[in-house]
PDB file of C-alpha atoms in Angstrom:
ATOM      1  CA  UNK A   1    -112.102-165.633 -27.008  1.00  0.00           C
ATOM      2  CA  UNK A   2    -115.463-166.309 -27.057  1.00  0.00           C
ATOM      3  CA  UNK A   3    -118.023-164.951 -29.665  1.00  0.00           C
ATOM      4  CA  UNK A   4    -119.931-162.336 -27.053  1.00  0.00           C
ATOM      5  CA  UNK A   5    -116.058-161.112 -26.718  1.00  0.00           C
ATOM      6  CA  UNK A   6    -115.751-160.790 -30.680  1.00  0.00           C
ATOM      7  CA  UNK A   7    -119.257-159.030 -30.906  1.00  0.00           C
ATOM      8  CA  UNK A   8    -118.444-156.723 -27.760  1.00  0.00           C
ATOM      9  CA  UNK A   9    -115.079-155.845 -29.109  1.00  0.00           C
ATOM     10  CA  UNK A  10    -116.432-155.684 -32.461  1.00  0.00           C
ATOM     11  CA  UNK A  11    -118.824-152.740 -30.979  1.00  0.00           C
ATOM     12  CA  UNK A  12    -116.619-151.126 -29.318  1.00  0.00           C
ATOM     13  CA  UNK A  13    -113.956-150.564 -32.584  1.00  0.00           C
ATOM     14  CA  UNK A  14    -116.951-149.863 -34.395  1.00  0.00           C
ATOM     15  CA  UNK A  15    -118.023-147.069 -31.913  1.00  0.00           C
ATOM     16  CA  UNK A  16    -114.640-145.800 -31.712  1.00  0.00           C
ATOM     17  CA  UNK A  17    -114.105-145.513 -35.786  1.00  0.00           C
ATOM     18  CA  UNK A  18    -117.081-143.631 -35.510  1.00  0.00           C
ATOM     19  CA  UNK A  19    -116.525-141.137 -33.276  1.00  0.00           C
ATOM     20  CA  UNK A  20    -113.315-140.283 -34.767  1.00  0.00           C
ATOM     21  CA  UNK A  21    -115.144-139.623 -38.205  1.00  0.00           C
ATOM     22  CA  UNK A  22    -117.745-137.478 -36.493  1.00  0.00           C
ATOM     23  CA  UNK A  23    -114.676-135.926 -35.142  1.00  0.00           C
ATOM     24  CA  UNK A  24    -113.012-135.587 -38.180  1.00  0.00           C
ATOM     25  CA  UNK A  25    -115.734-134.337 -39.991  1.00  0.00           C
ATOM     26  CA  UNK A  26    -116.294-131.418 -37.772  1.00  0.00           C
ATOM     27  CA  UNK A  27    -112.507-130.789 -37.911  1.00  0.00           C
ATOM     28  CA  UNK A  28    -113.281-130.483 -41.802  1.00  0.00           C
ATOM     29  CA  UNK A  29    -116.184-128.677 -41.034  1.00  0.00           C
ATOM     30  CA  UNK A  30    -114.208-126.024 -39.300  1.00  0.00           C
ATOM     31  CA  UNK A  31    -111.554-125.591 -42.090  1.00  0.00           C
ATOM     32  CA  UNK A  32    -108.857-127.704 -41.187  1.00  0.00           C
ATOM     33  CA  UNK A  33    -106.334-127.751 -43.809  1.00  0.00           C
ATOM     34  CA  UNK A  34    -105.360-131.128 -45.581  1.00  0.00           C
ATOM     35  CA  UNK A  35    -102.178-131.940 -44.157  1.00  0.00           C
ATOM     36  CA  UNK A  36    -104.322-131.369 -40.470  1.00  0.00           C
ATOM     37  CA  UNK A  37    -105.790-134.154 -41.082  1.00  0.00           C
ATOM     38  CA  UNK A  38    -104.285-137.719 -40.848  1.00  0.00           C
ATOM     39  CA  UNK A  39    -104.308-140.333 -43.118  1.00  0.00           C
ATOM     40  CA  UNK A  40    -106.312-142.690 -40.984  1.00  0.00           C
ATOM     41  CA  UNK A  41    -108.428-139.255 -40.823  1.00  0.00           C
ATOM     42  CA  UNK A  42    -108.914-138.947 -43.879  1.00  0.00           C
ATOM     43  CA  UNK A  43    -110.047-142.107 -45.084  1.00  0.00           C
ATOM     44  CA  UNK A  44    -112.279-142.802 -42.611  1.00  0.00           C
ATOM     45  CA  UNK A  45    -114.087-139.170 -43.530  1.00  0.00           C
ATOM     46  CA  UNK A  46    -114.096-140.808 -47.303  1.00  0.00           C
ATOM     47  CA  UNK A  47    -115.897-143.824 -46.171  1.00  0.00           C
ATOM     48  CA  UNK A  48    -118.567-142.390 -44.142  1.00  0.00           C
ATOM     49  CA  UNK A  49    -119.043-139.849 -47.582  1.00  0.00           C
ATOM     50  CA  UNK A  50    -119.326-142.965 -49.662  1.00  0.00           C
ATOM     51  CA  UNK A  51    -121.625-144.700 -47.396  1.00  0.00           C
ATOM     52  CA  UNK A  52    -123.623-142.114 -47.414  1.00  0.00           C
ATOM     53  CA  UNK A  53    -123.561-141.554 -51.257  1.00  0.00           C
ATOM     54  CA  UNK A  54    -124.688-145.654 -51.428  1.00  0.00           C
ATOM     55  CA  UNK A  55    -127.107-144.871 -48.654  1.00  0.00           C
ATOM     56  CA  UNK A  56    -128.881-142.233 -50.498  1.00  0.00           C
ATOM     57  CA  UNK A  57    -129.532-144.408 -54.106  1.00  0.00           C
ATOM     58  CA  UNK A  58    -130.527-147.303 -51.702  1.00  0.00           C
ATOM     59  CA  UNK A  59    -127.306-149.365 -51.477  1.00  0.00           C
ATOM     60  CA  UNK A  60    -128.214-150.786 -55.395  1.00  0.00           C
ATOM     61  CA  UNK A  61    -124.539-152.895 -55.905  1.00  0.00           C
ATOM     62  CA  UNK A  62    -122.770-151.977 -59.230  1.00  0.00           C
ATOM     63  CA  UNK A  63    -121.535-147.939 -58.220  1.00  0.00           C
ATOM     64  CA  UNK A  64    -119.477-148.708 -55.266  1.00  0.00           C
ATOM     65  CA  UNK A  65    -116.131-147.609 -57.372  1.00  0.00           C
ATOM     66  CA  UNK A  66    -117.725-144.479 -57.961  1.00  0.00           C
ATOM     67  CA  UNK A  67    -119.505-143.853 -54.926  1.00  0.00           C
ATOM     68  CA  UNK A  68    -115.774-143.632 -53.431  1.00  0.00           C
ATOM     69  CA  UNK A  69    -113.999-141.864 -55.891  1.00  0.00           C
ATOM     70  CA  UNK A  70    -116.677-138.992 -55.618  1.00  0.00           C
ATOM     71  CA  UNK A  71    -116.617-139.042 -51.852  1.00  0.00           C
ATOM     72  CA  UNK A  72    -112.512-138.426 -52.456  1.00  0.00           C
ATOM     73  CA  UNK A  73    -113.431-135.518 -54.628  1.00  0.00           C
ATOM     74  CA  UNK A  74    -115.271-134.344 -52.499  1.00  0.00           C
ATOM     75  CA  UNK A  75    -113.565-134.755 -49.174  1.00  0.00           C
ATOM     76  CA  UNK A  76    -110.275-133.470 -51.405  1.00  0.00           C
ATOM     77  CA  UNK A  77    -112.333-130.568 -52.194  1.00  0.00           C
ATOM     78  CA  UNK A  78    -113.371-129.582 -48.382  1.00  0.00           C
ATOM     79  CA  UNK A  79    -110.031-129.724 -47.172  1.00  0.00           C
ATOM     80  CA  UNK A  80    -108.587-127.392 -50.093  1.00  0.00           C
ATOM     81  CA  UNK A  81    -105.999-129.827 -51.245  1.00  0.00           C
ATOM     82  CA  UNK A  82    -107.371-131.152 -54.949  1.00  0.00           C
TER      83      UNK A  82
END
């Protein structure tokens, strides 16, 4: 395989992860109920929230632990099964 075929396919899994998290999220959004959502679901919706948590204190190294145990809270809390 050559390295244009990594990066393509690399794109493409990367495209596809993220359209099942945007997805996902708007399957949250509209009150889907925890065991609605799959496992592969679900974690994918808790690493775009903790992303997005590191994203907002400008990616400074040191909180990534808690950036994804808060984004489990929180996803835990949106789909009413904490």
């Amino acid at each position: 395989m050559t390295q244009q075929s990594v990066i393509d396919t690399e794109k493409v899994t990367s495209t596809k992860q993220h359209r099942g998290s945007a997805q996902s999220a708007r399957r949250v959004a509209d009150g889907a109920r925890a065991d609605a959502v799959t496992a592969a679901e679900r974690e994918c919706l808790i690493a775009t929230a903790a992303y997005s948590r590191a994203e907002r204190r400008g990616f400074v190294p040191g909180q990534e632990l808690e950036d994804w145990l808060e984004a489990e809270r929180e996803i835990e809390r949106q789909l009413g099964s904490d």
